[in-house]
């Protein structure tokens, strides 16, 4: 398990190659077989709207990151990839307190030379309630260096 949220990494000025957005949100990568990814997020108040529901943008960010990571070869730390397309169907809301964490699971459904396609599902825990499903397309070979 790799926890992305480390304060020293989040605030480093020379840290453009690290997945800072996932670290700020608190994504936790779980072990998964090749061509799959599992990412967990412990729900905090900052992930919710004013009604205490997990914000849809948080769910989509979790889906996006999980779909991308499903295509990352095991052992590669920072993917050199970008999202080409992402669609999502929200099936139900998740209220903080009733839902303590989110678990996203992704499976690569097709891989080409420069793209991979992934199917993603997000579950509310501890009930294991399906909250959202989606598909993403990710392009490989995108640069991680903002000056390139």
Coordinates of C-alpha atoms in Angstrom, one line a residue:
X1 CA 0.0 0.0 0.0
X2 CA 1.4 3.4 -1.0
X3 CA -0.1 6.5 0.8
X4 CA 0.3 9.6 -1.4
X5 CA -0.5 12.1 1.3
X6 CA 2.8 13.2 2.9
X7 CA 3.1 16.9 3.9
X8 CA 6.7 17.2 2.9
X9 CA 6.0 15.9 -0.6
X10 CA 2.8 18.0 -1.0
X11 CA 4.5 21.3 -0.3
X12 CA 7.9 20.8 -2.1
X13 CA 8.6 23.5 -4.7
X14 CA 10.7 21.1 -6.8
X15 CA 8.2 18.4 -6.9
X16 CA 6.4 18.7 -10.3
X17 CA 6.9 15.0 -11.1
X18 CA 5.0 13.7 -8.0
X19 CA 1.2 13.1 -8.0
X20 CA 0.5 16.1 -5.8
X21 CA -3.2 16.4 -6.6
X22 CA -3.9 12.8 -5.4
X23 CA -1.7 13.5 -2.4
X24 CA -3.7 16.5 -1.5
X25 CA -7.0 14.6 -1.8
X26 CA -5.5 11.7 0.2
X27 CA -5.5 8.9 -2.3
X28 CA -4.2 5.5 -1.0
X29 CA -3.1 3.0 -3.6
X30 CA -4.0 -0.6 -2.7
X31 CA -2.3 -3.7 -4.1
X32 CA -3.8 -4.9 -7.3
X33 CA -2.9 -7.3 -10.1
X34 CA -1.6 -6.2 -13.5
X35 CA -4.0 -4.2 -15.6
X36 CA -6.0 -3.3 -12.5
X37 CA -5.9 -0.6 -9.8
X38 CA -7.6 0.0 -6.5
X39 CA -7.4 3.4 -4.8
X40 CA -9.0 4.3 -1.5
X41 CA -10.0 7.6 0.0
X42 CA -10.9 8.2 3.6
X43 CA -13.8 10.7 3.5
X44 CA -13.1 14.0 5.2
X45 CA -15.2 17.1 5.6
X46 CA -13.2 18.9 2.9
X47 CA -14.4 16.2 0.4
X48 CA -18.0 17.2 0.9
X49 CA -20.4 19.9 -0.1
X50 CA -22.4 22.0 2.3
X51 CA -25.0 19.2 2.8
X52 CA -22.3 16.7 3.9
X53 CA -22.4 14.7 0.6
X54 CA -19.2 13.7 -1.1
X55 CA -18.7 16.1 -4.0
X56 CA -19.0 14.7 -7.5
X57 CA -15.7 16.2 -8.4
X58 CA -14.0 14.1 -5.7
X59 CA -15.6 11.0 -7.1
X60 CA -14.5 11.8 -10.7
X61 CA -11.0 12.6 -9.6
X62 CA -10.8 9.3 -7.8
X63 CA -12.2 7.5 -10.9
X64 CA -9.7 9.4 -13.2
X65 CA -6.7 8.5 -11.1
X66 CA -7.7 4.9 -10.7
X67 CA -8.3 4.4 -14.4
X68 CA -4.9 5.9 -15.2
X69 CA -3.1 3.8 -12.6
X70 CA -4.7 0.6 -13.9
X71 CA -2.6 1.0 -17.0
X72 CA 0.7 1.8 -15.2
X73 CA 3.1 -1.1 -15.4
X74 CA 3.8 -2.5 -11.9
X75 CA 6.9 -0.9 -10.4
X76 CA 6.6 2.4 -12.4
X77 CA 6.4 5.2 -9.9
X78 CA 5.1 8.2 -11.9
X79 CA 3.1 7.6 -15.0
X80 CA 3.8 9.6 -18.1
X81 CA 0.2 9.6 -19.3
X82 CA -2.7 12.0 -19.7
X83 CA -6.5 11.6 -19.7
X84 CA -8.0 11.8 -23.1
X85 CA -11.6 11.2 -22.2
X86 CA -13.5 10.4 -19.0
X87 CA -17.2 9.7 -18.6
X88 CA -19.1 9.0 -15.4
X89 CA -22.6 7.9 -14.3
X90 CA -23.4 8.9 -10.7
X91 CA -25.7 6.2 -9.3
X92 CA -26.2 7.5 -5.7
X93 CA -24.8 10.0 -3.2
X94 CA -22.5 9.3 -0.3
X95 CA -23.1 11.1 3.0
X96 CA -20.2 11.6 5.3
X97 CA -20.6 9.6 8.4
X98 CA -22.6 6.9 6.7
X99 CA -19.8 6.5 4.1
X100 CA -16.4 6.5 5.8
X101 CA -14.3 5.8 2.8
X102 CA -14.5 5.4 -1.0
X103 CA -12.9 2.5 -2.9
X104 CA -12.3 2.8 -6.7
X105 CA -11.5 -0.2 -8.8
X106 CA -10.4 0.0 -12.4
X107 CA -9.7 -2.6 -15.1
X108 CA -7.9 -2.0 -18.4
X109 CA -10.4 -3.2 -21.0
X110 CA -8.1 -2.5 -24.1
X111 CA -4.5 -1.5 -24.6
X112 CA -2.9 -0.1 -27.7
X113 CA 0.5 1.4 -28.5
X114 CA -0.3 4.8 -27.2
X115 CA -3.6 4.5 -25.4
X116 CA -5.3 2.4 -22.8
X117 CA -9.0 2.2 -22.0
X118 CA -10.3 1.5 -18.4
X119 CA -13.6 0.7 -16.8
X120 CA -13.9 2.1 -13.3
X121 CA -16.4 1.7 -10.4
X122 CA -16.5 3.6 -7.1
X123 CA -17.9 2.1 -3.9
X124 CA -19.0 3.7 -0.6
X125 CA -17.6 1.8 2.4
X126 CA -18.4 0.1 4.7
X127 CA -21.6 -0.7 3.0
X128 CA -19.9 -1.6 -0.3
X129 CA -22.5 0.5 -2.2
X130 CA -21.9 1.2 -5.8
X131 CA -21.8 5.0 -6.2
X132 CA -20.5 5.6 -9.7
X133 CA -19.3 3.9 -12.8
X134 CA -17.3 5.2 -15.8
X135 CA -14.8 4.7 -18.5
X136 CA -11.6 6.5 -19.2
X137 CA -9.2 6.7 -22.1
X138 CA -5.5 7.5 -21.3
X139 CA -2.7 8.5 -23.6
X140 CA 0.8 7.3 -23.0
X141 CA 4.0 9.2 -23.7
X142 CA 2.6 12.5 -22.4
X143 CA 5.4 14.5 -20.7
X144 CA 5.5 15.0 -17.0
X145 CA 7.8 18.0 -17.4
X146 CA 5.8 21.2 -17.6
X147 CA 8.6 23.0 -19.5
X148 CA 8.9 20.3 -22.3

